[in-house]
Amino acid sequence: KKLFGNTPFTAWFVLGIVALQVALAAAVMPQLPWWGILLASYTLGATANHALWVLIHECTHNLVFKSSRANSWLQIFANLPIIFPSAISFRIYHLQHHRYQGDFDRDADLARPLEAKLIGNSTLGKAFWMLTFPVWQMARVPHVKGVNFYNKWVAVNLAVELSFLAALTAIFGWSALAYLALSSVFSIGLHPFGARWIQEHFI
């Protein structure tokens, strides 16, 4: 019970990893060939962005600061290198997932029938599913019942993320954006970290 509660020190990890990813995207990626960007994204980038997802999860459960508002702002900041404005939508659907775990109509972590049918049981099919996992996750959202997806926090998350990406691309170029985008896809996709995603959520 001594471990229960908030850990504000966690915010320093968010700040450090976001700074690292922005520095790599800005200073390193413009100097690398395409294969170097791909390799850096799969190794360094995926590791950093997966860590940011873990920290967004901590913010979702209000485990960093005491107030939901402060945690929401921190997870929006943690979302910056992930490029997809999804920190607040994750908060919405993840809390729903805990409330209705295993409920097909309310748990966004469960695959839809069409998704399962298209992928099937082949190794190649499942590898493709992992590679494109963010797409499947987003495709489930419209089917989840009892959730009001649009709110002011979602709008703030979108506005902050688009502003950051526009500035990043204008200043450092498309290679910086490509690095962050690939890092995000790999961080929850066809990558060793994807095994953790499966281990925690799927039987």
mmCIF file of C-alpha atoms in Angstrom:
data_model
loop_
_atom_site.group_PDB
_atom_site.id
_atom_site.type_symbol
_atom_site.label_atom_id
_atom_site.label_comp_id
_atom_site.label_asym_id
_atom_site.label_seq_id
_atom_site.Cartn_x
_atom_site.Cartn_y
_atom_site.Cartn_z
ATOM 1 C CA LYS A 1 0.000 0.000 0.000
ATOM 2 C CA LYS A 2 2.999 2.319 0.439
ATOM 3 C CA LEU A 3 3.416 2.203 -3.342
ATOM 4 C CA PHE A 4 -0.156 3.349 -4.057
ATOM 5 C CA GLY A 5 -0.778 6.862 -5.301
ATOM 6 C CA ASN A 6 0.893 9.462 -7.488
ATOM 7 C CA THR A 7 4.510 9.701 -8.564
ATOM 8 C CA PRO A 8 5.168 13.219 -9.912
ATOM 9 C CA PHE A 9 8.806 12.315 -10.609
ATOM 10 C CA THR A 10 7.500 10.277 -13.578
ATOM 11 C CA ALA A 11 7.004 13.563 -15.453
ATOM 12 C CA TRP A 12 10.790 13.870 -15.808
ATOM 13 C CA PHE A 13 10.845 10.654 -17.836
ATOM 14 C CA VAL A 14 8.229 12.122 -20.171
ATOM 15 C CA LEU A 15 10.252 15.326 -20.595
ATOM 16 C CA GLY A 16 13.488 13.431 -21.174
ATOM 17 C CA ILE A 17 12.135 10.983 -23.750
ATOM 18 C CA VAL A 18 10.252 13.658 -25.693
ATOM 19 C CA ALA A 19 13.417 15.788 -25.757
ATOM 20 C CA LEU A 20 15.460 12.796 -26.951
ATOM 21 C CA GLN A 21 13.040 11.990 -29.780
ATOM 22 C CA VAL A 22 12.823 15.587 -30.969
ATOM 23 C CA ALA A 23 16.623 15.909 -30.840
ATOM 24 C CA LEU A 24 17.090 12.691 -32.841
ATOM 25 C CA ALA A 25 14.479 13.732 -35.406
ATOM 26 C CA ALA A 26 15.914 17.220 -35.767
ATOM 27 C CA ALA A 27 19.665 16.711 -35.597
ATOM 28 C CA VAL A 28 20.334 13.132 -36.692
ATOM 29 C CA MET A 29 17.711 12.062 -39.232
ATOM 30 C CA PRO A 30 18.389 14.748 -41.885
ATOM 31 C CA GLN A 31 21.977 13.415 -42.055
ATOM 32 C CA LEU A 32 21.028 9.752 -42.616
ATOM 33 C CA PRO A 33 20.096 7.814 -45.785
ATOM 34 C CA TRP A 34 16.612 6.242 -45.930
ATOM 35 C CA TRP A 35 17.842 2.887 -44.613
ATOM 36 C CA GLY A 36 19.537 4.646 -41.689
ATOM 37 C CA ILE A 37 16.281 6.376 -40.780
ATOM 38 C CA LEU A 38 14.475 3.019 -41.009
ATOM 39 C CA LEU A 39 17.027 1.322 -38.747
ATOM 40 C CA ALA A 40 17.041 4.190 -36.239
ATOM 41 C CA SER A 41 13.229 4.152 -36.158
ATOM 42 C CA TYR A 42 13.081 0.412 -35.496
ATOM 43 C CA THR A 43 15.690 0.469 -32.737
ATOM 44 C CA LEU A 44 15.921 3.830 -30.938
ATOM 45 C CA GLY A 45 12.642 5.371 -32.052
ATOM 46 C CA ALA A 46 10.371 2.418 -31.344
ATOM 47 C CA THR A 47 11.919 1.988 -27.902
ATOM 48 C CA ALA A 48 11.371 5.649 -27.018
ATOM 49 C CA ASN A 49 7.834 5.843 -28.386
ATOM 50 C CA HIS A 50 6.785 2.604 -26.701
ATOM 51 C CA ALA A 51 8.062 4.058 -23.439
ATOM 52 C CA LEU A 52 5.956 7.160 -24.099
ATOM 53 C CA TRP A 53 2.893 4.953 -24.571
ATOM 54 C CA VAL A 54 3.581 3.369 -21.175
ATOM 55 C CA LEU A 55 3.829 6.851 -19.658
ATOM 56 C CA ILE A 56 0.610 7.953 -21.400
ATOM 57 C CA HIS A 57 -0.980 4.921 -19.768
ATOM 58 C CA GLU A 58 0.243 6.108 -16.354
ATOM 59 C CA CYS A 59 -1.239 9.552 -17.018
ATOM 60 C CA THR A 60 -4.530 7.943 -18.068
ATOM 61 C CA HIS A 61 -4.838 6.360 -14.623
ATOM 62 C CA ASN A 62 -3.838 9.678 -12.959
ATOM 63 C CA LEU A 63 -0.713 8.092 -11.498
ATOM 64 C CA VAL A 64 1.668 10.968 -12.169
ATOM 65 C CA PHE A 65 -0.160 14.000 -10.764
ATOM 66 C CA LYS A 66 -3.224 14.117 -8.544
ATOM 67 C CA SER A 67 -5.502 16.001 -10.924
ATOM 68 C CA SER A 68 -6.887 14.625 -14.169
ATOM 69 C CA ARG A 69 -6.240 17.996 -15.808
ATOM 70 C CA ALA A 70 -2.494 17.934 -15.059
ATOM 71 C CA ASN A 71 -2.205 14.317 -16.195
ATOM 72 C CA SER A 72 -4.084 15.130 -19.408
ATOM 73 C CA TRP A 73 -1.693 17.963 -20.244
ATOM 74 C CA LEU A 74 1.303 15.739 -19.567
ATOM 75 C CA GLN A 75 0.008 12.963 -21.797
ATOM 76 C CA ILE A 76 -0.670 15.465 -24.591
ATOM 77 C CA PHE A 77 2.979 16.506 -24.277
ATOM 78 C CA ALA A 78 4.076 12.835 -24.259
ATOM 79 C CA ASN A 79 2.040 12.373 -27.447
ATOM 80 C CA LEU A 80 4.183 14.832 -29.461
ATOM 81 C CA PRO A 81 6.761 12.354 -30.898
ATOM 82 C CA ILE A 82 4.051 9.734 -31.497
ATOM 83 C CA ILE A 83 2.603 12.038 -34.225
ATOM 84 C CA PHE A 84 -0.904 10.508 -34.120
ATOM 85 C CA PRO A 85 -3.019 12.733 -31.803
ATOM 86 C CA SER A 86 -4.218 9.846 -29.689
ATOM 87 C CA ALA A 87 -3.294 10.430 -26.032
ATOM 88 C CA ILE A 88 -6.720 11.722 -25.001
ATOM 89 C CA SER A 89 -8.654 9.226 -27.122
ATOM 90 C CA PHE A 90 -6.522 6.528 -25.461
ATOM 91 C CA ARG A 91 -7.597 7.912 -22.080
ATOM 92 C CA ILE A 92 -11.254 7.681 -23.103
ATOM 93 C CA TYR A 93 -11.140 4.169 -24.536
ATOM 94 C CA HIS A 94 -8.665 2.704 -22.081
ATOM 95 C CA LEU A 95 -10.752 3.643 -19.058
ATOM 96 C CA GLN A 96 -13.758 2.160 -20.869
ATOM 97 C CA HIS A 97 -11.675 -0.969 -21.499
ATOM 98 C CA HIS A 98 -11.093 -1.358 -17.754
ATOM 99 C CA ARG A 99 -14.749 -0.783 -16.920
ATOM 100 C CA TYR A 100 -16.087 -3.236 -19.509
ATOM 101 C CA GLN A 101 -13.225 -5.650 -20.054
ATOM 102 C CA GLY A 102 -14.291 -8.475 -22.356
ATOM 103 C CA ASP A 103 -17.560 -6.755 -23.344
ATOM 104 C CA PHE A 104 -17.535 -6.989 -27.138
ATOM 105 C CA ASP A 105 -19.535 -3.780 -27.632
ATOM 106 C CA ARG A 106 -17.604 -1.641 -25.152
ATOM 107 C CA ASP A 107 -14.005 -2.926 -25.068
ATOM 108 C CA ALA A 108 -11.908 -1.487 -27.935
ATOM 109 C CA ASP A 109 -9.137 -4.007 -27.271
ATOM 110 C CA LEU A 110 -11.219 -6.818 -28.761
ATOM 111 C CA ALA A 111 -10.877 -7.578 -32.469
ATOM 112 C CA ARG A 112 -13.992 -7.143 -34.611
ATOM 113 C CA PRO A 113 -15.353 -10.191 -36.532
ATOM 114 C CA LEU A 114 -14.314 -8.787 -39.921
ATOM 115 C CA GLU A 115 -10.830 -8.055 -38.591
ATOM 116 C CA ALA A 116 -10.437 -11.633 -37.351
ATOM 117 C CA LYS A 117 -11.845 -13.051 -40.591
ATOM 118 C CA LEU A 118 -9.533 -10.992 -42.818
ATOM 119 C CA ILE A 119 -6.402 -11.854 -40.826
ATOM 120 C CA GLY A 120 -7.140 -15.533 -40.194
ATOM 121 C CA ASN A 121 -4.685 -17.879 -38.504
ATOM 122 C CA SER A 122 -1.682 -17.761 -40.830
ATOM 123 C CA THR A 123 1.689 -16.530 -39.623
ATOM 124 C CA LEU A 124 1.941 -14.130 -42.564
ATOM 125 C CA GLY A 125 -1.547 -12.759 -41.873
ATOM 126 C CA LYS A 126 -0.790 -12.164 -38.217
ATOM 127 C CA ALA A 127 2.555 -10.547 -39.064
ATOM 128 C CA PHE A 128 0.701 -8.171 -41.403
ATOM 129 C CA TRP A 129 -1.839 -7.517 -38.623
ATOM 130 C CA MET A 130 0.953 -6.572 -36.205
ATOM 131 C CA LEU A 131 2.655 -4.376 -38.801
ATOM 132 C CA THR A 132 -0.592 -2.467 -39.358
ATOM 133 C CA PHE A 133 -1.876 -2.702 -35.774
ATOM 134 C CA PRO A 134 -2.493 1.060 -35.318
ATOM 135 C CA VAL A 135 -4.885 0.971 -38.295
ATOM 136 C CA TRP A 136 -6.887 -1.946 -36.833
ATOM 137 C CA GLN A 137 -7.036 -0.220 -33.458
ATOM 138 C CA MET A 138 -8.482 2.941 -35.022
ATOM 139 C CA ALA A 139 -10.969 0.924 -37.097
ATOM 140 C CA ARG A 140 -12.512 -0.496 -33.903
ATOM 141 C CA VAL A 141 -13.333 2.919 -32.438
ATOM 142 C CA PRO A 142 -16.600 3.587 -34.356
ATOM 143 C CA HIS A 143 -18.027 0.265 -33.142
ATOM 144 C CA VAL A 144 -17.554 0.925 -29.425
ATOM 145 C CA LYS A 145 -20.820 1.824 -27.720
ATOM 146 C CA GLY A 146 -21.452 4.215 -24.857
ATOM 147 C CA VAL A 147 -18.510 6.542 -25.539
ATOM 148 C CA ASN A 148 -18.616 10.216 -26.442
ATOM 149 C CA PHE A 149 -15.394 10.466 -28.414
ATOM 150 C CA TYR A 150 -15.439 14.194 -29.188
ATOM 151 C CA ASN A 151 -14.728 16.610 -26.353
ATOM 152 C CA LYS A 152 -12.584 19.697 -25.748
ATOM 153 C CA TRP A 153 -9.576 17.623 -24.657
ATOM 154 C CA VAL A 154 -9.610 15.654 -27.922
ATOM 155 C CA ALA A 155 -9.701 18.985 -29.798
ATOM 156 C CA VAL A 156 -6.777 20.336 -27.734
ATOM 157 C CA ASN A 157 -4.781 17.138 -28.340
ATOM 158 C CA LEU A 158 -5.400 17.460 -32.098
ATOM 159 C CA ALA A 159 -4.507 21.174 -32.230
ATOM 160 C CA VAL A 160 -1.295 20.777 -30.198
ATOM 161 C CA GLU A 161 -0.140 17.760 -32.216
ATOM 162 C CA LEU A 162 -0.811 19.328 -35.625
ATOM 163 C CA SER A 163 0.968 22.530 -34.578
ATOM 164 C CA PHE A 164 3.987 20.563 -33.385
ATOM 165 C CA LEU A 165 4.168 18.468 -36.566
ATOM 166 C CA ALA A 166 3.812 21.509 -38.813
ATOM 167 C CA ALA A 167 6.641 23.299 -36.984
ATOM 168 C CA LEU A 168 8.869 20.209 -36.927
ATOM 169 C CA THR A 169 8.436 19.549 -40.660
ATOM 170 C CA ALA A 170 8.880 23.217 -41.622
ATOM 171 C CA ILE A 171 12.088 23.558 -39.624
ATOM 172 C CA PHE A 172 13.736 20.136 -39.955
ATOM 173 C CA GLY A 173 12.155 18.607 -43.046
ATOM 174 C CA TRP A 174 10.333 15.432 -44.005
ATOM 175 C CA SER A 175 13.057 13.086 -42.753
ATOM 176 C CA ALA A 176 12.355 14.189 -39.180
ATOM 177 C CA LEU A 177 8.636 13.507 -39.639
ATOM 178 C CA ALA A 178 9.349 10.142 -41.313
ATOM 179 C CA TYR A 179 11.547 9.081 -38.388
ATOM 180 C CA LEU A 180 8.841 9.850 -35.830
ATOM 181 C CA ALA A 181 6.088 8.270 -37.941
ATOM 182 C CA LEU A 182 8.033 5.021 -38.432
ATOM 183 C CA SER A 183 8.987 4.999 -34.742
ATOM 184 C CA SER A 184 5.298 5.181 -33.850
ATOM 185 C CA VAL A 185 4.228 2.396 -36.205
ATOM 186 C CA PHE A 186 7.014 0.107 -35.024
ATOM 187 C CA SER A 187 6.499 0.902 -31.328
ATOM 188 C CA ILE A 188 3.195 -0.977 -31.185
ATOM 189 C CA GLY A 189 3.510 -3.035 -34.357
ATOM 190 C CA LEU A 190 5.773 -5.729 -35.799
ATOM 191 C CA HIS A 191 8.487 -5.315 -33.195
ATOM 192 C CA PRO A 192 9.645 -7.111 -30.018
ATOM 193 C CA PHE A 193 7.637 -4.541 -28.036
ATOM 194 C CA GLY A 194 4.572 -5.737 -29.915
ATOM 195 C CA ALA A 195 4.985 -8.998 -28.007
ATOM 196 C CA ARG A 196 4.311 -7.130 -24.756
ATOM 197 C CA TRP A 197 1.165 -5.674 -26.295
ATOM 198 C CA ILE A 198 -0.044 -9.179 -27.188
ATOM 199 C CA GLN A 199 1.044 -10.739 -23.900
ATOM 200 C CA GLU A 200 -0.980 -8.226 -21.895
ATOM 201 C CA HIS A 201 -4.127 -8.158 -24.024
ATOM 202 C CA PHE A 202 -4.710 -11.246 -26.137
ATOM 203 C CA ILE A 203 -5.217 -14.950 -25.563
#
